[in-house]
CSV table of C-alpha atoms and ligand atoms in Angstrom, one decimal:
chain,number,residue,atom,x,y,z
A,1348,MET,CA,6.6,6.9,-10.0
A,1349,PRO,CA,5.4,5.0,-13.2
A,1350,THR,CA,4.1,1.9,-13.1
A,1351,ILE,CA,6.2,-1.0,-15.5
A,1352,LEU,CA,5.1,-3.8,-17.1
A,1353,LEU,CA,7.2,-6.1,-17.7
A,1354,VAL,CA,6.0,-9.5,-20.8
A,1355,GLU,CA,8.4,-11.8,-20.2
A,1356,ASP,CA,8.8,-15.6,-19.9
A,1357,GLU,CA,11.6,-16.5,-18.6
A,1358,ASN,CA,11.4,-16.9,-14.7
A,1359,THR,CA,14.8,-16.3,-13.7
A,1360,LEU,CA,15.1,-13.1,-15.5
A,1361,ALA,CA,11.9,-11.8,-14.8
A,1362,GLU,CA,12.3,-11.6,-11.3
A,1363,THR,CA,15.8,-10.5,-12.1
A,1364,LEU,CA,14.3,-7.6,-13.8
A,1365,ARG,CA,11.2,-6.8,-11.4
A,1366,TYR,CA,13.2,-6.9,-7.5
A,1367,ASN,CA,16.1,-4.4,-9.7
A,1368,LEU,CA,13.5,-2.3,-11.5
A,1369,GLU,CA,11.9,-2.1,-8.0
A,1370,ARG,CA,14.5,-1.0,-6.1
A,1371,GLU,CA,14.9,2.2,-8.8
A,1372,GLY,CA,11.9,2.6,-7.5
A,1373,TYR,CA,9.4,1.6,-10.1
A,1374,VAL,CA,5.8,-0.7,-9.6
A,1375,VAL,CA,6.3,-3.4,-11.8
A,1376,LEU,CA,3.9,-5.5,-13.1
A,1377,LEU,CA,4.8,-9.3,-14.2
A,1378,ALA,CA,2.7,-10.8,-17.5
A,1379,HIS,CA,4.5,-14.8,-18.1
A,1380,ASP,CA,2.4,-14.7,-21.6
A,1381,GLY,CA,1.8,-12.5,-24.5
A,1382,VAL,CA,-2.5,-12.6,-23.8
A,1383,GLN,CA,-1.8,-11.8,-20.3
A,1384,GLY,CA,0.8,-8.6,-21.0
A,1385,LEU,CA,-1.9,-8.0,-23.3
A,1386,GLU,CA,-5.0,-8.0,-20.5
A,1387,LEU,CA,-2.7,-6.2,-18.2
A,1388,ALA,CA,-1.6,-3.5,-20.2
A,1389,ARG,CA,-4.6,-2.6,-21.5
A,1390,ARG,CA,-6.0,-2.9,-18.2
A,1391,GLU,CA,-3.5,-1.3,-16.1
A,1392,GLN,CA,-2.2,1.1,-18.7
A,1393,PRO,CA,0.8,1.4,-17.4
A,1394,GLY,CA,3.6,3.9,-19.1
A,1395,LEU,CA,6.0,1.7,-20.2
A,1396,LEU,CA,6.7,-2.1,-21.5
A,1397,ILE,CA,10.0,-4.3,-21.6
A,1398,LEU,CA,8.5,-6.7,-23.2
A,1399,ASP,CA,10.0,-9.7,-24.8
A,1400,ILE,CA,10.1,-11.4,-27.8
A,1401,MET,CA,8.7,-14.8,-27.6
A,1402,LEU,CA,6.7,-15.6,-25.9
A,1403,PRO,CA,4.1,-18.4,-25.4
A,1404,ARG,CA,0.9,-17.8,-26.5
A,1405,LEU,CA,1.2,-14.9,-28.3
A,1406,ASP,CA,4.3,-13.3,-29.3
A,1407,GLY,CA,5.9,-10.2,-28.5
A,1408,PHE,CA,5.7,-8.8,-32.5
A,1409,SER,CA,2.4,-9.4,-31.9
A,1410,VAL,CA,1.9,-8.1,-28.9
A,1411,CYS,CA,3.6,-4.9,-29.4
A,1412,ARG,CA,1.0,-4.3,-33.2
A,1413,ILE,CA,-2.0,-5.2,-31.6
A,1414,LEU,CA,-1.5,-2.1,-28.5
A,1415,ARG,CA,0.2,0.9,-31.1
A,1416,GLN,CA,-3.2,0.8,-32.7
A,1417,GLU,CA,-4.8,1.8,-30.0
A,1418,SER,CA,-2.2,3.7,-27.6
A,1419,ASP,CA,1.2,5.2,-27.7
A,1420,ILE,CA,2.4,3.5,-25.0
A,1421,PRO,CA,6.2,3.9,-24.9
A,1422,MET,CA,7.8,-0.3,-25.3
A,1423,ILE,CA,10.9,-2.0,-25.5
A,1424,MET,CA,11.3,-5.2,-26.3
A,1425,LEU,CA,13.7,-7.7,-25.6
A,1426,THR,CA,15.6,-9.5,-27.9
A,1427,ALA,CA,17.1,-12.8,-28.0
A,1428,ARG,CA,18.8,-12.3,-31.7
A,1429,GLN,CA,20.3,-10.1,-33.4
A,1430,ASP,CA,18.6,-11.0,-36.8
A,1431,GLU,CA,15.2,-10.7,-34.9
A,1432,VAL,CA,16.9,-6.8,-34.3
A,1433,ASP,CA,16.7,-6.7,-38.5
A,1434,ARG,CA,12.9,-7.7,-38.0
A,1435,ILE,CA,11.9,-4.7,-35.8
A,1436,ALA,CA,13.6,-3.0,-38.3
A,1437,GLY,CA,11.6,-3.9,-41.1
A,1438,LEU,CA,8.5,-4.4,-39.4
A,1439,GLU,CA,8.4,-0.9,-38.1
A,1440,LEU,CA,5.7,-1.6,-35.3
A,1441,GLY,CA,6.7,1.0,-33.2
A,1442,ALA,CA,8.5,-0.1,-30.4
A,1443,ASP,CA,11.1,2.8,-29.0
A,1444,ASP,CA,14.2,0.2,-28.3
A,1445,TYR,CA,14.9,-2.6,-28.2
A,1446,VAL,CA,17.7,-4.7,-26.2
A,1447,THR,CA,19.9,-7.7,-27.1
A,1448,LYS,CA,20.0,-10.5,-24.8
A,1449,PRO,CA,22.0,-10.4,-23.3
A,1450,PHE,CA,22.1,-7.4,-21.7
A,1451,SER,CA,23.3,-5.6,-18.7
A,1452,LEU,CA,20.9,-4.0,-16.4
A,1453,GLY,CA,22.4,-0.6,-16.0
A,1454,GLU,CA,22.1,-0.4,-19.4
A,1455,LEU,CA,17.8,-1.7,-19.6
A,1456,LEU,CA,17.5,0.2,-16.7
A,1457,ALA,CA,19.6,3.6,-18.4
A,1458,ARG,CA,17.1,2.9,-21.7
A,1459,VAL,CA,13.8,2.5,-19.3
A,1460,ARG,CA,14.9,6.2,-17.4
A,1461,ALA,CA,15.7,7.9,-21.2
A,1462,ILE,CA,12.1,6.8,-22.4
A,1463,LEU,CA,10.2,7.9,-19.3
A,1464,ARG,CA,12.4,10.8,-19.3
A,1465,ARG,CA,11.1,11.2,-22.8
A,1466,ALA,CA,7.3,10.5,-22.3
A,1467,GLU,CA,7.6,13.2,-19.5
A,1468,ARG,CA,8.6,15.9,-21.9
A,1469,GLN,CA,6.0,15.1,-24.3
A,1470,PRO,CA,2.4,16.6,-23.5
A,1471,HIS,CA,0.5,13.3,-22.9
A,1472,SER,CA,-1.7,12.2,-26.1
A,1473,SER,CA,-5.1,12.8,-25.8
A,1474,ASN,CA,-6.9,9.7,-24.7
A,1475,ARG,CA,-8.7,10.3,-28.1
A,1476,GLU,CA,-8.1,6.4,-30.1
A,1477,VAL,CA,-9.6,5.8,-33.2
A,1478,LEU,CA,-9.3,2.8,-34.7
A,1479,GLU,CA,-9.1,2.1,-38.7
A,1480,ALA,CA,-10.0,-0.2,-40.8
A,1481,GLY,CA,-10.5,-1.3,-44.1
A,1482,LEU,CA,-12.8,1.7,-44.8
A,1483,LEU,CA,-14.3,1.6,-41.0
A,1484,ARG,CA,-13.5,4.7,-38.9
A,1485,VAL,CA,-14.1,4.1,-35.5
A,1486,ASP,CA,-14.0,7.0,-32.8
A,1487,THR,CA,-13.7,5.3,-29.0
A,1488,SER,CA,-13.9,8.4,-27.2
A,1489,SER,CA,-17.1,10.2,-28.6
A,1490,ARG,CA,-17.9,6.8,-29.2
A,1491,ARG,CA,-19.1,7.0,-33.2
A,1492,ALA,CA,-18.1,5.3,-35.9
A,1493,TRP,CA,-17.4,5.8,-40.1
A,1494,ARG,CA,-17.5,3.5,-43.1
A,1495,ASP,CA,-16.0,5.8,-45.7
A,1496,SER,CA,-17.5,9.0,-45.4
A,1497,ASP,CA,-21.2,7.2,-43.9
A,1498,GLU,CA,-21.1,7.7,-40.3
A,1499,LEU,CA,-22.9,4.1,-38.8
A,1500,SER,CA,-25.7,4.6,-36.4
A,1501,LEU,CA,-24.7,1.5,-34.1
A,1502,PRO,CA,-26.2,0.8,-30.6
A,1503,GLN,CA,-23.8,0.6,-28.1
A,1504,LYS,CA,-23.2,-3.7,-27.9
A,1505,GLU,CA,-22.0,-2.7,-31.4
A,1506,PHE,CA,-20.5,0.1,-31.1
A,1507,ASP,CA,-19.1,-1.9,-28.3
A,1508,LEU,CA,-18.7,-5.3,-30.4
A,1509,LEU,CA,-16.7,-3.9,-33.3
A,1510,THR,CA,-14.4,-1.9,-30.9
A,1511,CYS,CA,-13.9,-5.2,-29.5
A,1512,LEU,CA,-13.1,-6.8,-33.0
A,1513,ILE,CA,-11.0,-4.3,-34.6
A,1514,ARG,CA,-8.4,-4.5,-31.4
A,1515,ASN,CA,-7.9,-8.0,-31.8
A,1516,ARG,CA,-8.3,-7.8,-35.8
A,1517,GLY,CA,-6.2,-10.7,-36.9
A,1518,ILE,CA,-7.0,-13.4,-33.6
A,1519,ALA,CA,-10.2,-15.7,-33.1
A,1520,LEU,CA,-12.6,-14.8,-30.1
A,1521,SER,CA,-14.5,-17.3,-29.1
A,1522,ARG,CA,-18.1,-15.7,-28.6
A,1523,ASP,CA,-18.0,-17.1,-24.9
A,1524,LEU,CA,-14.4,-14.0,-24.4
A,1525,LEU,CA,-17.2,-11.6,-26.9
A,1526,LEU,CA,-20.0,-12.4,-24.4
A,1527,GLU,CA,-17.4,-11.4,-21.5
A,1528,ARG,CA,-15.7,-9.1,-23.0
A,1529,VAL,CA,-18.9,-7.4,-24.2
A,1530,TRP,CA,-21.7,-8.1,-22.2
A,1531,GLY,CA,-20.4,-8.8,-18.9
A,1532,LEU,CA,-19.7,-11.5,-16.5
A,1533,ASP,CA,-23.1,-11.4,-14.6
A,1534,PHE,CA,-24.9,-11.3,-17.7
A,1535,LEU,CA,-27.4,-14.4,-18.2
A,1536,GLY,CA,-27.9,-14.7,-22.5
A,1537,ASP,CA,-25.9,-17.4,-24.2
A,1538,SER,CA,-23.3,-17.0,-27.1
A,1539,ARG,CA,-26.1,-17.1,-29.7
A,1540,THR,CA,-26.4,-12.9,-28.7
A,1541,VAL,CA,-22.8,-13.4,-29.8
A,1542,ASP,CA,-24.4,-14.4,-33.2
A,1543,VAL,CA,-27.7,-12.3,-33.6
A,1544,HIS,CA,-25.3,-9.2,-32.5
A,1545,ILE,CA,-22.8,-10.6,-35.6
A,1546,ARG,CA,-24.7,-10.8,-38.0
A,1547,TRP,CA,-26.1,-6.9,-37.3
A,1548,LEU,CA,-23.1,-5.9,-37.2
A,1549,ARG,CA,-22.0,-7.3,-40.4
A,1550,GLU,CA,-25.6,-5.7,-42.6
A,1551,LYS,CA,-24.4,-1.9,-41.2
A,1552,ILE,CA,-20.9,-2.7,-42.0
A,1553,GLU,CA,-20.2,-5.2,-44.5
A,1554,PRO,CA,-20.2,-4.0,-48.9
A,1555,ASP,CA,-21.9,-8.3,-49.3
A,1556,PRO,CA,-23.1,-9.3,-45.4
A,1557,ALA,CA,-23.6,-13.1,-47.1
A,1558,ARG,CA,-19.2,-12.8,-47.7
A,1559,PRO,CA,-18.2,-11.0,-44.9
A,1560,ARG,CA,-15.4,-9.5,-45.5
A,1561,TYR,CA,-14.5,-8.1,-42.3
A,1562,ILE,CA,-16.1,-10.2,-39.4
A,1563,GLN,CA,-15.2,-13.5,-40.5
A,1564,THR,CA,-16.5,-16.8,-38.6
A,1565,VAL,CA,-14.6,-19.6,-37.2
A,1566,ARG,CA,-15.9,-22.8,-37.9
A,1567,GLY,CA,-16.5,-23.7,-33.8
A,1568,VAL,CA,-14.7,-21.0,-32.7
A,1569,GLY,CA,-16.6,-17.5,-33.7
A,1570,TYR,CA,-14.9,-14.9,-35.3
A,1571,ARG,CA,-12.1,-13.2,-36.0
A,1572,PHE,CA,-11.7,-9.2,-37.2
A,1573,GLU,CA,-9.6,-9.0,-40.6
A,1574,ALA,CA,-8.7,-5.7,-42.2
A,1575,PRO,CA,-9.4,-6.2,-46.0
A,1576,MET,CA,-6.7,-4.6,-47.9
A,1577,THR,CA,-7.8,-3.3,-51.0
A,1578,GLU,CA,-12.0,-2.4,-50.6
A,1579,LEU,CA,-12.2,0.0,-53.2
A,1580,SER,CA,-15.1,2.8,-51.6
A,1581,PRO,CA,-18.7,2.7,-53.3
A,1582,GLN,CA,-17.4,5.9,-55.6
A,1583,GLU,CA,-14.3,3.9,-56.9
A,1584,GLN,CA,-16.5,0.7,-57.7
A,1585,ASN,CA,-18.4,3.0,-59.8
B,1628,LIG,CA1,11.0,-15.3,-24.4
């Protein structure tokens, strides 16, 4: 049976859903806020995500948007109000379905079954993951990266750092968090390691490393990746 990740901060609802999903035979993972949900989704690769929208730390829209850039995991969003449904339609975030609270258990379970059936029928898309931002393109399966049509020569840590930044675009990441994600918990260096690698990375990906457009410095925190809306390719600039 597939694993379902439930991201819901209302305890009573979360426990009720967990109980009933487990009774159906699913393995259920529970996260109580968006950041934890994102982490669990990445680590556990569940077969389906049930995602509340109003969540502490990181809302469901953001979780959906970030995960959609990385995977095609099926998602059902739980919305509390009708106007949120409109927002979903407008934002076209890529959720597979949504259920408006209050909903009946039977209704949710029916949708869970339908979506998992659909996902099963589709040949599982390969693990190929291509991240795009501005003129940058990163293929994590072949570990190759391009800026426009030029392939970048990135050593392992710079590649991992860039991948981590793009996956978390729009989010300020602390140096400690980047150290942990890219170098691992047992790494003995300090946060200057991050700064040095960011400098090297900027020299390769930024049109003007002195005025970075992709990797923004967040004072007192660390770095935030942004995909510039309008970056012209070198040919277009000429
Ligand atoms: Ca909530």
